[in-house]
mmCIF file of C-alpha atoms in Angstrom:
data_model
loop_
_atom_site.group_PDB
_atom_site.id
_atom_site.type_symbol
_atom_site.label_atom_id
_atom_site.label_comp_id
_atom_site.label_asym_id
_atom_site.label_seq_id
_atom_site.Cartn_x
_atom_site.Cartn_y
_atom_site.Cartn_z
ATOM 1 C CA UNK A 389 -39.638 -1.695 1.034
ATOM 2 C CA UNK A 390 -41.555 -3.822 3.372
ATOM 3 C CA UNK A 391 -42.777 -7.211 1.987
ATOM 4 C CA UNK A 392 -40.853 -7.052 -1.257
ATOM 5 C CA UNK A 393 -39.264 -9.837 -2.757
ATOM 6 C CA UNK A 394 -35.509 -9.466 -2.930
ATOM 7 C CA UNK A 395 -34.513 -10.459 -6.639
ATOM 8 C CA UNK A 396 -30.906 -10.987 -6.264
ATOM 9 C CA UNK A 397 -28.013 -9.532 -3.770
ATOM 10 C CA UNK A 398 -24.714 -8.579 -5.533
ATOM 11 C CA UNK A 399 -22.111 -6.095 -5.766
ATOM 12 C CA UNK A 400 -19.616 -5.121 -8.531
ATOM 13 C CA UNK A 401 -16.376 -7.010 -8.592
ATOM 14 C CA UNK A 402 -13.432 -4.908 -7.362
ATOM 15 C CA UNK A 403 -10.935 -4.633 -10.161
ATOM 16 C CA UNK A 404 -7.354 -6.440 -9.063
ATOM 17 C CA UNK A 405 -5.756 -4.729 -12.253
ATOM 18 C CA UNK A 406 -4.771 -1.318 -13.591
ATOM 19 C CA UNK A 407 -7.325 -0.752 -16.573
ATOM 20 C CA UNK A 408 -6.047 -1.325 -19.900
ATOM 21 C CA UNK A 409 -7.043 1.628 -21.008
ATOM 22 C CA UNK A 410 -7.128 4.109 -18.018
ATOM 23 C CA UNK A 411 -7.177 7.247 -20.556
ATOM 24 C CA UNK A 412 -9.681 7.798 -23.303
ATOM 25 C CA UNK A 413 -9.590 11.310 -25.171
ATOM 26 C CA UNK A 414 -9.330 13.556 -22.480
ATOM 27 C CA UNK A 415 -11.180 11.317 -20.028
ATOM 28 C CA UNK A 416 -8.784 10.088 -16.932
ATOM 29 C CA UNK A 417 -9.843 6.959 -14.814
ATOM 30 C CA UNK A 418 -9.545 7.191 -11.373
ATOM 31 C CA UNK A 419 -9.499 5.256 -8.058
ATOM 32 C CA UNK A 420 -11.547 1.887 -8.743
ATOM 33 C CA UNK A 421 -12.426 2.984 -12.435
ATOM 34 C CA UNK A 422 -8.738 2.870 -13.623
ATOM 35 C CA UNK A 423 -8.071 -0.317 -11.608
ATOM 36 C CA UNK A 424 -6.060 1.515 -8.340
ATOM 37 C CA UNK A 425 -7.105 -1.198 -5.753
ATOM 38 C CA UNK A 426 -4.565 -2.809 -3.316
ATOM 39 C CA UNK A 427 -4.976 -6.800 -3.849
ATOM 40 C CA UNK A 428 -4.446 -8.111 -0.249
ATOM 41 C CA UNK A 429 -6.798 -5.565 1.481
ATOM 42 C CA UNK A 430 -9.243 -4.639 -0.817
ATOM 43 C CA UNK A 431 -8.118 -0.804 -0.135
ATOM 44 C CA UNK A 432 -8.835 1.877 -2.402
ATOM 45 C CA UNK A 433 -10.048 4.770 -0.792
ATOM 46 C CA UNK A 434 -6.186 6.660 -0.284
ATOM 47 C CA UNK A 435 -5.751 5.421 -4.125
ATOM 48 C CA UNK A 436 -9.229 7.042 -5.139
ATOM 49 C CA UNK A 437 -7.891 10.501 -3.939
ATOM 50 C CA UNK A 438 -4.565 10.213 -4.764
ATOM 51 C CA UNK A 439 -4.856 9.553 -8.103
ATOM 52 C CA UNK A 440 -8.178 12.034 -8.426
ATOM 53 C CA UNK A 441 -5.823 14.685 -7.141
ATOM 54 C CA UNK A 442 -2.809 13.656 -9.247
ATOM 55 C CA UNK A 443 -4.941 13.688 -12.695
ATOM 56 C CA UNK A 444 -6.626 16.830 -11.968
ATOM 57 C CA UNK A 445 -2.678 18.691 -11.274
ATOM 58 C CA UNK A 446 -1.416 17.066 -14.462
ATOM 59 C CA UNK A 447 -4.835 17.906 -16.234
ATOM 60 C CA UNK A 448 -4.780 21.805 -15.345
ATOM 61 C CA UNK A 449 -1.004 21.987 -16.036
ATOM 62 C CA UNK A 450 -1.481 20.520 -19.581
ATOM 63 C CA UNK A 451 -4.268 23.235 -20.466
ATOM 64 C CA UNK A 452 -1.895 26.216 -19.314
ATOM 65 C CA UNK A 453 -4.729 28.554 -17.797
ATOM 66 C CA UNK A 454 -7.112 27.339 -20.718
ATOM 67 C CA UNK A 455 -5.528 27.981 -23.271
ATOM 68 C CA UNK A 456 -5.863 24.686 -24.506
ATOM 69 C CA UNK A 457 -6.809 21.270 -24.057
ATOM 70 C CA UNK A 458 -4.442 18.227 -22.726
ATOM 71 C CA UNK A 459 -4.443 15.209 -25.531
ATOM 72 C CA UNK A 460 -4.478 11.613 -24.409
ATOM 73 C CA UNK A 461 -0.826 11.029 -24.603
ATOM 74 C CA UNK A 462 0.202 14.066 -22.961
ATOM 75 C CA UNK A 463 -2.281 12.807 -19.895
ATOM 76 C CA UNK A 464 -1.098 9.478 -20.473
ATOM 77 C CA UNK A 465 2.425 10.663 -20.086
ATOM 78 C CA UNK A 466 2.182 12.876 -16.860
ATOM 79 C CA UNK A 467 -0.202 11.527 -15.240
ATOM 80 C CA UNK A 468 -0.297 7.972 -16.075
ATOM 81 C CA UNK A 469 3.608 7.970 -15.717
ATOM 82 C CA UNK A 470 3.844 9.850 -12.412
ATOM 83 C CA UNK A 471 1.275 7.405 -10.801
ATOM 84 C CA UNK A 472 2.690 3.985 -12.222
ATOM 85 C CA UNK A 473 6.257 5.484 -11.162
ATOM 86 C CA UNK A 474 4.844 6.190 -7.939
ATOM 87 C CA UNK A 475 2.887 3.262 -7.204
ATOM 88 C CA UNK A 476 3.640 0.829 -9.567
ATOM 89 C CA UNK A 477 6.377 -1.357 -6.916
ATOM 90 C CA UNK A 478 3.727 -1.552 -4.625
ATOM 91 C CA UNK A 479 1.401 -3.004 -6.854
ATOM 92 C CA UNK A 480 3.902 -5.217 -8.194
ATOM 93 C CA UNK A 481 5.286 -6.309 -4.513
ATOM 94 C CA UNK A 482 1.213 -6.977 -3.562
ATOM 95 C CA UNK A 483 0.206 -9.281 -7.038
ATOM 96 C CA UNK A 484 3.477 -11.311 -6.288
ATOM 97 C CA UNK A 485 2.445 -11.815 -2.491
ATOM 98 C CA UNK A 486 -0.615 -12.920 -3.889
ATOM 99 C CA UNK A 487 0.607 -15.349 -6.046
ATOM 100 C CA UNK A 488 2.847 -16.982 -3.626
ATOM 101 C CA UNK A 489 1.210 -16.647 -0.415
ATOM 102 C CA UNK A 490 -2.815 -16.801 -1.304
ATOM 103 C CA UNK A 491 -2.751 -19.860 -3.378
ATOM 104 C CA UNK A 492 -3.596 -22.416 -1.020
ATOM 105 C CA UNK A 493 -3.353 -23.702 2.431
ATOM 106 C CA UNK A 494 0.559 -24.820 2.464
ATOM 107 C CA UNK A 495 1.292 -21.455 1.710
ATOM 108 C CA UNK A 496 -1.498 -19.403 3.504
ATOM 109 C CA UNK A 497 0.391 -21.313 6.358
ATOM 110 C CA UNK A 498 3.730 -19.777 5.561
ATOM 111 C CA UNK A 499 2.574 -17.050 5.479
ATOM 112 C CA UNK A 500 0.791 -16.746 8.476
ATOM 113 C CA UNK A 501 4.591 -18.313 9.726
ATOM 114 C CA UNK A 502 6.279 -15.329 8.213
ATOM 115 C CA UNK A 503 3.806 -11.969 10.192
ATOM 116 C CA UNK A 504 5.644 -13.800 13.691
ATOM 117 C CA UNK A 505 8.657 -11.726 12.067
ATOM 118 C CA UNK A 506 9.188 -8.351 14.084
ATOM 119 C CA UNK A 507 11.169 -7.550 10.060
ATOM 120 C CA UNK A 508 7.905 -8.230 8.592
ATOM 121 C CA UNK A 509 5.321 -6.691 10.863
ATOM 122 C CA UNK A 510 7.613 -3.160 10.565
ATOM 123 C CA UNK A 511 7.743 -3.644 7.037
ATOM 124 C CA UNK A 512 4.174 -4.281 6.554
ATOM 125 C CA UNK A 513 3.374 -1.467 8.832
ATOM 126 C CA UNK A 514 5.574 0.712 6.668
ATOM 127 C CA UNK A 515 4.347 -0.082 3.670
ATOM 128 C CA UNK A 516 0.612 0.543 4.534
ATOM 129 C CA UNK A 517 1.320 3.823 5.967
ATOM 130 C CA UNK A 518 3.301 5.546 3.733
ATOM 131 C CA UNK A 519 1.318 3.680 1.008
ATOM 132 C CA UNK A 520 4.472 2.787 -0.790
ATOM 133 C CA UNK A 521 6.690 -0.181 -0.452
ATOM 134 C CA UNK A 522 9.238 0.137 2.714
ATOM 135 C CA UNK A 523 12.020 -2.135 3.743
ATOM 136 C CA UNK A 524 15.252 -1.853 1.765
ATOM 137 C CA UNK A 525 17.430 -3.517 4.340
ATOM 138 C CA UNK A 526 19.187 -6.159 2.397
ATOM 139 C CA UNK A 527 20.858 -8.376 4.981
ATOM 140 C CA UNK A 528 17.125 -8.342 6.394
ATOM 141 C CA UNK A 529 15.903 -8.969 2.923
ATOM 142 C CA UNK A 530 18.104 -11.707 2.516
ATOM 143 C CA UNK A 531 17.289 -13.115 6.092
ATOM 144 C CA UNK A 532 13.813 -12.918 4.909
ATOM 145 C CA UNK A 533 14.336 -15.005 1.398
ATOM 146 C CA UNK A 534 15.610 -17.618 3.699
ATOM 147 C CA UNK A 535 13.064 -17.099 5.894
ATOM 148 C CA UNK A 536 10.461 -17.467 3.311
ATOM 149 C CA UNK A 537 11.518 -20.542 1.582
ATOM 150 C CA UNK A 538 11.682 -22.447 5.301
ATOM 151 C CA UNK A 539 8.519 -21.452 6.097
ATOM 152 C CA UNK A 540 7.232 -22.728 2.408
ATOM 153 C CA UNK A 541 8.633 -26.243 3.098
ATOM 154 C CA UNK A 542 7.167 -26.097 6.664
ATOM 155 C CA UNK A 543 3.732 -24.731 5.706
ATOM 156 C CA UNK A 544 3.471 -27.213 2.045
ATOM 157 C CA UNK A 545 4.719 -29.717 4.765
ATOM 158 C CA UNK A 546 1.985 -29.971 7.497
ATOM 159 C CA UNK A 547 -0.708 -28.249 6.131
ATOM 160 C CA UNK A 548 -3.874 -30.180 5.512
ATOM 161 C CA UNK A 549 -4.749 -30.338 1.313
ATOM 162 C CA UNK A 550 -7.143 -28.002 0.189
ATOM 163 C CA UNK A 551 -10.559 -28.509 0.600
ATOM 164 C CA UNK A 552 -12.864 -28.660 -2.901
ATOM 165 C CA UNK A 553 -15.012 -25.934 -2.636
ATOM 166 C CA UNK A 554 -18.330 -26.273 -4.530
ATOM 167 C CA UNK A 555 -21.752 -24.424 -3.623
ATOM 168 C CA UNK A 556 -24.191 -24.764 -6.659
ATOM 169 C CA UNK A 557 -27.153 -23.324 -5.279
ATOM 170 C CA UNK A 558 -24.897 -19.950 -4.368
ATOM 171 C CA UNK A 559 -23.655 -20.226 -7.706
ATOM 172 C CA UNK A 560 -27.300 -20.483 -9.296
ATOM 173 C CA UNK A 561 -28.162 -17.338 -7.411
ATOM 174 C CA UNK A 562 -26.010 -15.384 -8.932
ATOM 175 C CA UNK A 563 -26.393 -16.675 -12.285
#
């Protein structure tokens, strides 16, 4: 493609969100299609083949050696179910982090505060590995809460305002 004119550079936004409607008939969404992205990283890739693998099981056990076809609420209620019942804390834990932590700088500071915990680091470590969320010690929890909140006052404290961020011409690019 030498000497042609690049139009526009873009790439599809990744979905933060399960899908409304992640079944349709007999047609399952999977991996970024039905939504399965983790928030904070951006991953997707275990999600993408976990959930692939899960709907196809749930699929072929609905048709019973083809003898028939699955209908959207039986899919909807294996594998829909099994993967929000699987998953769905993690999610959850992630979009509240999010909330909290990513909203601006006082609390990008806390956080940043909070990973100097050995509790957290383990935890976090956990919880990406076994793709699920790990922890469950509750005088550690509750260490953490308190934790948290001192780290909020410290970070909304002495962190510098957030800067306005405006870039038209970017914007115009993309338009």
């Amino acid at each position: 493609f030498a000497g042609e004119k690049i139009i526009r550079v873009e790439a599809p936004p990744i979905p933060e969100h399960y899908r409304p409607r992640r079944v349709q008939g007999r047609i399952a969404l999977v991996g970024d299609a039905a939504g399965y992205v983790t928030k904070c990283s951006g991953e997707g890739i275990y999600f993408a083949a976990k959930s692939g693998r899960m709907a196809a099981e749930e699929i072929v056990a609905l048709m019973k050696g083809g003898s028939r076809l699955p209908t959207q609420a039986e899919i909807e209620d294996t594998y829909c179910k099994k993967y929000d019942g699987l998953y769905g804390p993690t999610y959850t834990v992630l979009d509240i982090l999010q909330k909290v932590f990513y909203t601006n700088n006082g609390a990008r500071e806390a956080f940043v505060e909070l990973c100097n915990s050995k509790y957290v680091q383990q935890v976090t470590f956990d919880s990406y590995l076994y793709k699920r969320v790990q922890g469950n010690n509750p005088l550690d929890d509750i260490k953490l809460l308190g934790e948290t909140i001192g780290c909020m006052v410290k970070g909304y404290s002495t962190a510098k305002p957030d800067a306005e961020f405006s870039n038209p011409v970017e914007s115009l690019k993309r338009i």
